[in-house]
């Protein structure tokens, strides 16, 4: 096969991310039945590596994989880790925590939706007040990087509060895992999760939970609210048989194996430095074209930028998107209820020079569509540097 036949697209959307060709080609393997020992050995190594990536002690922490996208793990954690008669507290300051609320509603789980503005950090005093007022909260849920806006939530602090009030702390790290370094135990995380197509730069179709083994084993006695997506049942099957309960996405697992190898070859800090370089290059390009950030720079997780639409009658996101897309660059709409925004993300196998190329195309696209450059705004808050 000729690697050069695969066109390289620069994905600036919040996942799936741009992958290397070596990861793409790793999917092309001889057919194998996943019930073979060879496949179980592969799964075992991957499970250990997933714990290692967040610096978990392999005795205390374990990982469970599922065939599905990242939301499946949000679903699995919420439906599986709540004892009977207890409540979930969702720290909600964005679209992904709002999704967790919808999951709780779908299962009719008792929960408290502690809402904060989408463009701000959660107030820890309010989190603590809720925990004090509701001693039946057994699970606190928060999102690490709120991908809808790019805000980095204070996980360690929320986790410390959860533990102070004897609740389990579940964090959605889907858009930080294998990018922003995470120390699972030090950051007070009992369970975190991600999907293979984001930080790991592997293929879509696998997602996983990394969590505290003892707590996971205790959850075996909790009510079973899902059959396919029960965390304990999947864990138990892995422990007994070394594999997923049901058919895994075989070829996708091989791509993940290669992506994990590339993750460790690049190294945690070098990889995070690269994402930071891409993020800085995005900010520099946006500032040069006059674009404004919606979220304060010091609150951003370093991976997602929410950009305000210019106030120009010729601005049309779809047209700019299409112009960039036709030239190999994908930009993505925002997830704010009432503000016109789009997002640019620093995920994937990219580096600074890709971002420089992107801004050449974006600027051309703006001029082609008669949008004034630098872009104009009528007023309002300006968080551009
Ligand atoms: C991407 C993402 C998810 C999962 O989304 P899927 O479309 O199901 O893969 C969940 N949480 C966060 C914070 C994310 O960024």
Tab-separated table of C-alpha atoms and ligand atoms in Angstrom:
chain	number	residue	atom	x	y	z
A	1	UNK	CA	0.000	0.000	0.000
A	2	UNK	CA	1.105	3.504	-0.769
A	3	UNK	CA	0.904	5.853	2.207
A	4	UNK	CA	0.992	8.859	-0.098
A	5	UNK	CA	-2.478	8.041	-1.373
A	6	UNK	CA	-4.048	9.162	1.915
A	7	UNK	CA	-4.766	12.863	1.863
A	8	UNK	CA	-3.713	14.590	5.074
A	9	UNK	CA	-6.525	16.673	6.542
A	10	UNK	CA	-5.985	19.092	9.392
A	11	UNK	CA	-8.835	18.614	11.850
A	12	UNK	CA	-9.302	21.602	14.138
A	13	UNK	CA	-12.603	20.217	15.470
A	14	UNK	CA	-12.783	18.801	19.023
A	15	UNK	CA	-12.179	15.203	17.902
A	16	UNK	CA	-11.878	12.912	16.139
A	17	UNK	CA	-8.350	14.173	15.658
A	18	UNK	CA	-5.874	14.097	12.803
A	19	UNK	CA	-4.052	10.755	12.969
A	20	UNK	CA	-0.685	9.585	11.681
A	21	UNK	CA	-0.589	7.313	8.651
A	22	UNK	CA	1.104	4.636	10.759
A	23	UNK	CA	-1.979	4.557	13.003
A	24	UNK	CA	-4.299	4.475	9.991
A	25	UNK	CA	-2.408	1.548	8.459
A	26	UNK	CA	-2.173	-0.351	11.743
A	27	UNK	CA	-5.807	-1.293	11.169
A	28	UNK	CA	-4.856	-3.448	8.220
A	29	UNK	CA	-4.132	-6.768	9.917
A	30	UNK	CA	-4.765	-10.433	9.199
A	31	UNK	CA	-8.240	-11.487	10.272
A	32	UNK	CA	-8.303	-12.779	13.821
A	33	UNK	CA	-11.001	-14.013	16.135
A	34	UNK	CA	-10.903	-11.776	19.224
A	35	UNK	CA	-11.392	-14.838	21.456
A	36	UNK	CA	-7.798	-15.924	20.679
A	37	UNK	CA	-5.173	-15.596	23.409
A	38	UNK	CA	-3.104	-13.344	21.150
A	39	UNK	CA	-5.907	-10.825	21.195
A	40	UNK	CA	-6.433	-11.115	24.956
A	41	UNK	CA	-2.708	-10.416	25.469
A	42	UNK	CA	-3.037	-7.310	23.338
A	43	UNK	CA	-6.040	-6.162	25.367
A	44	UNK	CA	-4.155	-6.748	28.624
A	45	UNK	CA	-1.257	-4.535	27.505
A	46	UNK	CA	-3.632	-1.822	26.371
A	47	UNK	CA	-5.524	-1.893	29.689
A	48	UNK	CA	-2.254	-1.554	31.623
A	49	UNK	CA	-1.052	1.271	29.370
A	50	UNK	CA	-4.296	3.216	29.800
A	51	UNK	CA	-3.716	3.243	33.575
A	52	UNK	CA	-0.048	4.128	33.071
A	53	UNK	CA	-0.925	7.184	30.957
A	54	UNK	CA	-2.605	8.819	33.983
A	55	UNK	CA	0.153	7.563	36.326
A	56	UNK	CA	-2.163	5.195	38.187
A	57	UNK	CA	-0.729	2.543	40.499
A	58	UNK	CA	-1.586	-0.700	38.699
A	59	UNK	CA	-2.683	-2.336	41.960
A	60	UNK	CA	-5.115	0.436	42.812
A	61	UNK	CA	-6.359	1.404	39.358
A	62	UNK	CA	-7.676	-0.532	36.425
A	63	UNK	CA	-9.243	0.218	33.072
A	64	UNK	CA	-12.302	-1.008	31.231
A	65	UNK	CA	-12.792	-0.635	27.484
A	66	UNK	CA	-16.006	-0.410	25.540
A	67	UNK	CA	-16.879	-0.446	21.881
A	68	UNK	CA	-18.470	2.952	21.334
A	69	UNK	CA	-17.826	6.684	21.396
A	70	UNK	CA	-16.869	8.721	24.459
A	71	UNK	CA	-20.424	9.374	25.607
A	72	UNK	CA	-20.781	5.653	26.283
A	73	UNK	CA	-18.302	5.977	29.174
A	74	UNK	CA	-20.184	8.946	30.633
A	75	UNK	CA	-23.289	6.767	30.461
A	76	UNK	CA	-21.534	3.720	31.961
A	77	UNK	CA	-20.043	5.654	34.903
A	78	UNK	CA	-23.297	7.403	35.753
A	79	UNK	CA	-25.553	4.372	35.444
A	80	UNK	CA	-23.169	1.965	37.198
A	81	UNK	CA	-21.517	3.809	40.075
A	82	UNK	CA	-24.552	4.976	42.019
A	83	UNK	CA	-25.677	2.867	44.997
A	84	UNK	CA	-29.428	2.461	45.615
A	85	UNK	CA	-31.010	5.357	47.507
A	86	UNK	CA	-28.164	7.807	46.798
A	87	UNK	CA	-27.763	10.880	44.608
A	88	UNK	CA	-25.439	12.233	41.936
A	89	UNK	CA	-24.187	15.823	41.985
A	90	UNK	CA	-23.349	17.171	38.526
A	91	UNK	CA	-21.085	20.229	38.495
A	92	UNK	CA	-22.483	21.767	35.346
A	93	UNK	CA	-20.871	24.654	33.507
A	94	UNK	CA	-21.150	23.550	29.910
A	95	UNK	CA	-22.511	21.347	27.163
A	96	UNK	CA	-20.754	18.136	28.240
A	97	UNK	CA	-21.861	18.339	31.859
A	98	UNK	CA	-25.336	19.126	30.534
A	99	UNK	CA	-25.088	15.840	28.625
A	100	UNK	CA	-24.335	14.070	31.917
A	101	UNK	CA	-27.533	15.597	33.306
A	102	UNK	CA	-29.473	14.203	30.328
A	103	UNK	CA	-28.009	10.757	30.997
A	104	UNK	CA	-29.152	10.951	34.649
A	105	UNK	CA	-32.621	11.949	33.442
A	106	UNK	CA	-32.771	9.084	30.956
A	107	UNK	CA	-32.078	6.521	33.679
A	108	UNK	CA	-34.310	8.343	36.204
A	109	UNK	CA	-31.315	8.567	38.530
A	110	UNK	CA	-31.700	10.881	41.525
A	111	UNK	CA	-29.403	13.824	40.807
A	112	UNK	CA	-28.730	17.468	41.558
A	113	UNK	CA	-27.855	19.756	38.669
A	114	UNK	CA	-25.560	22.446	40.081
A	115	UNK	CA	-25.442	24.959	37.254
A	116	UNK	CA	-22.892	27.666	36.685
A	117	UNK	CA	-22.572	30.065	33.744
A	118	UNK	CA	-21.022	28.436	30.679
A	119	UNK	CA	-18.327	31.086	30.429
A	120	UNK	CA	-17.128	30.856	34.028
A	121	UNK	CA	-15.550	28.487	36.546
A	122	UNK	CA	-17.708	26.623	39.075
A	123	UNK	CA	-17.900	28.184	42.524
A	124	UNK	CA	-16.300	25.722	44.953
A	125	UNK	CA	-18.142	27.166	47.954
A	126	UNK	CA	-21.423	26.308	46.240
A	127	UNK	CA	-20.194	22.796	45.487
A	128	UNK	CA	-19.338	22.343	49.155
A	129	UNK	CA	-22.660	23.830	50.309
A	130	UNK	CA	-24.509	21.253	48.164
A	131	UNK	CA	-22.453	18.408	49.584
A	132	UNK	CA	-23.107	19.602	53.119
A	133	UNK	CA	-26.834	20.047	52.527
A	134	UNK	CA	-27.269	16.645	50.798
A	135	UNK	CA	-25.414	13.908	52.683
A	136	UNK	CA	-26.989	11.367	50.321
A	137	UNK	CA	-24.752	12.491	47.451
A	138	UNK	CA	-22.614	9.419	46.676
A	139	UNK	CA	-21.173	10.497	43.310
A	140	UNK	CA	-19.821	13.863	42.201
A	141	UNK	CA	-19.440	14.342	38.465
A	142	UNK	CA	-17.446	17.045	36.667
A	143	UNK	CA	-15.875	17.695	33.281
A	144	UNK	CA	-12.133	18.353	33.148
A	145	UNK	CA	-11.854	20.376	29.935
A	146	UNK	CA	-15.377	21.526	29.087
A	147	UNK	CA	-14.952	20.973	25.367
A	148	UNK	CA	-17.999	23.108	24.595
A	149	UNK	CA	-16.098	26.220	25.654
A	150	UNK	CA	-12.508	25.156	26.412
A	151	UNK	CA	-12.693	25.933	30.143
A	152	UNK	CA	-10.425	23.951	32.481
A	153	UNK	CA	-12.371	23.024	35.591
A	154	UNK	CA	-10.679	22.784	39.022
A	155	UNK	CA	-10.778	19.008	39.225
A	156	UNK	CA	-8.384	18.523	42.120
A	157	UNK	CA	-10.377	20.929	44.310
A	158	UNK	CA	-13.776	19.485	43.391
A	159	UNK	CA	-12.375	15.993	44.005
A	160	UNK	CA	-11.074	17.005	47.438
A	161	UNK	CA	-14.567	18.232	48.347
A	162	UNK	CA	-16.187	15.053	47.021
A	163	UNK	CA	-13.862	12.972	49.180
A	164	UNK	CA	-14.342	15.179	52.235
A	165	UNK	CA	-18.057	14.314	52.022
A	166	UNK	CA	-17.401	10.620	51.224
A	167	UNK	CA	-18.546	10.729	47.629
A	168	UNK	CA	-16.906	9.062	44.645
A	169	UNK	CA	-15.456	11.509	42.111
A	170	UNK	CA	-16.044	10.847	38.401
A	171	UNK	CA	-14.376	13.120	35.875
A	172	UNK	CA	-14.947	13.345	32.164
A	173	UNK	CA	-11.375	13.691	30.898
A	174	UNK	CA	-12.306	12.855	27.311
A	175	UNK	CA	-10.748	16.037	25.965
A	176	UNK	CA	-7.636	16.112	28.165
A	177	UNK	CA	-6.576	12.455	28.533
A	178	UNK	CA	-3.202	11.797	26.829
A	179	UNK	CA	-2.805	15.518	26.149
A	180	UNK	CA	-2.759	17.507	29.400
A	181	UNK	CA	-0.777	15.405	31.887
A	182	UNK	CA	-3.059	13.840	34.516
A	183	UNK	CA	-2.027	12.286	37.849
A	184	UNK	CA	-5.136	10.292	38.675
A	185	UNK	CA	-4.542	9.793	42.394
A	186	UNK	CA	-3.027	13.201	43.202
A	187	UNK	CA	-5.852	14.925	41.376
A	188	UNK	CA	-8.418	13.103	43.546
A	189	UNK	CA	-9.957	11.292	40.569
A	190	UNK	CA	-11.687	7.975	41.289
A	191	UNK	CA	-12.880	7.400	37.725
A	192	UNK	CA	-11.967	9.172	34.526
A	193	UNK	CA	-12.695	8.381	30.925
A	194	UNK	CA	-11.784	9.126	27.328
A	195	UNK	CA	-12.205	7.858	23.803
A	196	UNK	CA	-9.418	6.627	21.573
A	197	UNK	CA	-9.892	9.252	18.872
A	198	UNK	CA	-8.997	12.311	20.939
A	199	UNK	CA	-5.776	12.542	22.946
A	200	UNK	CA	-4.522	9.132	21.904
A	201	UNK	CA	-4.919	10.055	18.229
A	202	UNK	CA	-6.296	6.609	17.430
A	203	UNK	CA	-9.475	5.681	15.584
A	204	UNK	CA	-13.093	6.246	16.569
A	205	UNK	CA	-15.006	3.343	18.060
A	206	UNK	CA	-13.266	2.583	21.356
A	207	UNK	CA	-13.679	4.384	24.630
A	208	UNK	CA	-12.501	3.537	28.107
A	209	UNK	CA	-12.795	4.250	31.815
A	210	UNK	CA	-9.768	4.293	34.139
A	211	UNK	CA	-10.793	3.914	37.734
A	212	UNK	CA	-10.251	2.806	41.283
A	213	UNK	CA	-10.346	-0.980	41.406
A	214	UNK	CA	-11.756	-1.255	44.929
A	215	UNK	CA	-14.596	1.169	44.224
A	216	UNK	CA	-15.324	-0.594	40.958
A	217	UNK	CA	-15.512	-3.950	42.735
A	218	UNK	CA	-17.893	-2.491	45.321
A	219	UNK	CA	-20.143	-1.274	42.526
A	220	UNK	CA	-20.832	-4.923	41.655
A	221	UNK	CA	-23.592	-4.765	44.284
A	222	UNK	CA	-25.195	-1.589	42.940
A	223	UNK	CA	-28.395	-1.703	40.875
A	224	UNK	CA	-27.832	-2.770	37.238
A	225	UNK	CA	-29.488	-0.144	35.099
A	226	UNK	CA	-28.000	-1.125	31.757
A	227	UNK	CA	-26.976	-4.453	30.312
A	228	UNK	CA	-24.525	-3.459	27.588
A	229	UNK	CA	-23.120	-0.399	29.363
A	230	UNK	CA	-22.638	-1.637	32.904
A	231	UNK	CA	-19.132	-0.807	34.102
A	232	UNK	CA	-18.826	-3.623	36.636
A	233	UNK	CA	-20.086	-6.321	34.270
A	234	UNK	CA	-17.599	-5.245	31.604
A	235	UNK	CA	-14.798	-5.172	34.214
A	236	UNK	CA	-15.690	-8.586	35.552
A	237	UNK	CA	-15.618	-10.057	32.069
A	238	UNK	CA	-12.222	-8.493	31.402
A	239	UNK	CA	-10.860	-9.881	34.679
A	240	UNK	CA	-12.192	-13.391	34.013
A	241	UNK	CA	-11.710	-13.716	30.275
A	242	UNK	CA	-9.286	-10.947	29.355
A	243	UNK	CA	-11.572	-9.287	26.857
A	244	UNK	CA	-14.662	-7.256	26.190
A	245	UNK	CA	-17.930	-8.949	27.032
A	246	UNK	CA	-19.121	-8.610	23.444
A	247	UNK	CA	-17.365	-8.329	20.078
A	248	UNK	CA	-14.652	-5.663	20.177
A	249	UNK	CA	-13.829	-3.401	17.217
A	250	UNK	CA	-10.885	-5.625	16.298
A	251	UNK	CA	-9.098	-3.472	13.713
A	252	UNK	CA	-9.642	-0.338	15.794
A	253	UNK	CA	-7.894	-2.059	18.702
A	254	UNK	CA	-4.801	-2.575	16.521
A	255	UNK	CA	-4.818	1.106	15.599
A	256	UNK	CA	-5.060	1.931	19.312
A	257	UNK	CA	-2.084	-0.299	20.069
A	258	UNK	CA	-0.021	1.634	17.510
A	259	UNK	CA	-1.310	5.003	18.803
A	260	UNK	CA	-0.310	4.089	22.370
A	261	UNK	CA	3.143	3.117	21.131
A	262	UNK	CA	3.435	6.491	19.398
A	263	UNK	CA	2.180	8.214	22.569
A	264	UNK	CA	4.969	6.712	24.682
A	265	UNK	CA	7.550	7.239	21.906
A	266	UNK	CA	6.704	10.949	21.742
A	267	UNK	CA	6.538	11.208	25.538
A	268	UNK	CA	3.997	12.842	27.810
A	269	UNK	CA	5.700	16.207	28.221
A	270	UNK	CA	6.894	16.521	24.605
A	271	UNK	CA	3.366	15.765	23.425
A	272	UNK	CA	1.810	18.282	25.786
A	273	UNK	CA	4.406	20.846	24.650
A	274	UNK	CA	3.391	20.200	21.051
A	275	UNK	CA	-0.304	20.712	21.837
A	276	UNK	CA	0.621	23.924	23.655
A	277	UNK	CA	2.617	25.093	20.611
A	278	UNK	CA	-0.396	24.453	18.395
A	279	UNK	CA	-2.649	26.257	20.870
A	280	UNK	CA	-0.325	29.279	20.991
A	281	UNK	CA	-0.119	29.335	17.199
A	282	UNK	CA	-3.938	29.300	17.041
A	283	UNK	CA	-4.113	32.218	19.459
A	284	UNK	CA	-1.439	34.127	17.542
A	285	UNK	CA	-3.225	33.625	14.217
A	286	UNK	CA	-6.587	34.620	15.664
A	287	UNK	CA	-5.128	37.737	17.272
A	288	UNK	CA	-3.466	38.738	13.998
A	289	UNK	CA	-6.831	38.539	12.211
A	290	UNK	CA	-8.535	40.444	15.045
A	291	UNK	CA	-10.683	37.559	16.333
A	292	UNK	CA	-11.853	37.670	19.951
A	293	UNK	CA	-11.995	34.840	22.507
A	294	UNK	CA	-15.159	34.225	24.438
A	295	UNK	CA	-13.455	32.618	27.440
A	296	UNK	CA	-10.812	34.342	29.527
A	297	UNK	CA	-7.403	33.165	28.471
A	298	UNK	CA	-6.318	32.142	31.977
A	299	UNK	CA	-9.317	29.791	32.267
A	300	UNK	CA	-8.659	27.937	29.026
A	301	UNK	CA	-7.439	24.328	29.245
A	302	UNK	CA	-5.011	24.873	26.377
A	303	UNK	CA	-6.840	22.699	23.863
A	304	UNK	CA	-10.052	24.384	22.685
A	305	UNK	CA	-10.613	28.033	21.759
A	306	UNK	CA	-14.115	29.462	21.526
A	307	UNK	CA	-14.018	32.333	19.045
A	308	UNK	CA	-16.689	35.003	18.746
A	309	UNK	CA	-18.265	35.537	15.353
A	310	UNK	CA	-17.167	38.859	13.896
A	311	UNK	CA	-19.915	41.444	13.652
A	312	UNK	CA	-19.680	41.786	9.913
A	313	UNK	CA	-22.648	41.395	7.577
A	314	UNK	CA	-20.550	39.262	5.234
A	315	UNK	CA	-19.548	36.785	7.950
A	316	UNK	CA	-21.121	33.408	7.315
A	317	UNK	CA	-19.631	30.518	9.291
A	318	UNK	CA	-20.816	27.895	6.814
A	319	UNK	CA	-19.133	29.634	3.893
A	320	UNK	CA	-15.852	30.024	5.762
A	321	UNK	CA	-16.089	26.413	6.937
A	322	UNK	CA	-16.630	25.201	3.379
A	323	UNK	CA	-13.784	27.301	2.013
A	324	UNK	CA	-11.389	25.816	4.593
A	325	UNK	CA	-12.800	22.295	4.291
A	326	UNK	CA	-12.251	22.201	0.537
A	327	UNK	CA	-8.612	23.000	1.241
A	328	UNK	CA	-8.133	20.307	3.900
A	329	UNK	CA	-8.847	22.255	7.114
A	330	UNK	CA	-11.850	21.527	9.325
A	331	UNK	CA	-13.223	24.163	11.709
A	332	UNK	CA	-16.133	23.549	14.032
A	333	UNK	CA	-19.255	25.378	15.292
A	334	UNK	CA	-19.533	26.540	18.897
A	335	UNK	CA	-21.710	25.035	21.597
A	336	UNK	CA	-22.952	28.155	23.364
A	337	UNK	CA	-26.680	28.645	23.647
A	338	UNK	CA	-26.962	32.268	22.735
A	339	UNK	CA	-23.616	33.505	21.468
A	340	UNK	CA	-22.422	33.110	17.863
A	341	UNK	CA	-19.154	31.215	18.213
A	342	UNK	CA	-16.944	28.677	16.496
A	343	UNK	CA	-14.176	26.499	17.895
A	344	UNK	CA	-10.573	25.765	16.996
A	345	UNK	CA	-8.837	22.884	18.769
A	346	UNK	CA	-5.258	21.807	19.347
A	347	UNK	CA	-5.917	18.034	19.337
A	348	UNK	CA	-4.315	15.538	17.016
A	349	UNK	CA	-1.103	14.889	15.109
A	350	UNK	CA	-0.481	18.544	14.227
A	351	UNK	CA	2.244	21.063	14.798
A	352	UNK	CA	2.763	24.798	14.508
A	353	UNK	CA	3.410	24.797	10.749
A	354	UNK	CA	-0.039	23.256	10.114
A	355	UNK	CA	-1.579	26.186	11.947
A	356	UNK	CA	0.433	28.681	9.932
A	357	UNK	CA	-0.912	27.020	6.749
A	358	UNK	CA	-4.421	27.088	8.178
A	359	UNK	CA	-4.352	30.823	8.819
A	360	UNK	CA	-3.184	31.493	5.255
A	361	UNK	CA	-6.278	29.649	4.030
A	362	UNK	CA	-8.592	31.243	6.602
A	363	UNK	CA	-7.428	34.726	5.703
A	364	UNK	CA	-7.933	34.010	1.982
A	365	UNK	CA	-11.392	32.655	2.776
A	366	UNK	CA	-12.306	35.784	4.711
A	367	UNK	CA	-11.117	38.078	1.893
A	368	UNK	CA	-12.813	35.920	-0.747
A	369	UNK	CA	-16.085	36.304	1.193
A	370	UNK	CA	-15.572	40.063	1.625
A	371	UNK	CA	-15.262	39.862	5.410
A	372	UNK	CA	-13.274	42.858	6.689
A	373	UNK	CA	-9.772	41.848	7.869
A	374	UNK	CA	-8.818	42.367	10.665
A	375	UNK	CA	-12.322	41.315	11.627
A	376	UNK	CA	-14.596	43.848	13.317
A	377	UNK	CA	-16.752	43.794	16.445
A	378	UNK	CA	-19.306	46.359	17.500
A	379	UNK	CA	-18.507	46.206	21.222
A	380	UNK	CA	-18.976	43.855	24.160
A	381	UNK	CA	-16.364	42.128	26.250
A	382	UNK	CA	-13.049	41.608	24.617
A	383	UNK	CA	-10.820	38.843	25.837
A	384	UNK	CA	-8.421	39.044	22.899
A	385	UNK	CA	-4.864	39.627	23.950
B	1	LIG	C1	-15.729	14.300	22.836
B	1	LIG	C2	-16.217	14.352	24.221
B	1	LIG	C3	-17.091	13.373	24.709
B	1	LIG	C4	-17.587	12.220	23.888
B	1	LIG	O1	-18.231	12.527	22.707
B	1	LIG	P1	-18.542	11.363	21.655
B	1	LIG	O2	-19.107	12.127	20.493
B	1	LIG	O3	-19.508	10.432	22.260
B	1	LIG	O4	-17.239	10.693	21.351
B	1	LIG	C5	-17.448	13.435	26.033
B	1	LIG	N1	-17.007	14.404	26.836
B	1	LIG	C6	-16.173	15.366	26.405
B	1	LIG	C7	-15.716	16.399	27.370
B	1	LIG	C8	-15.752	15.374	25.082
B	1	LIG	O5	-14.910	16.325	24.660
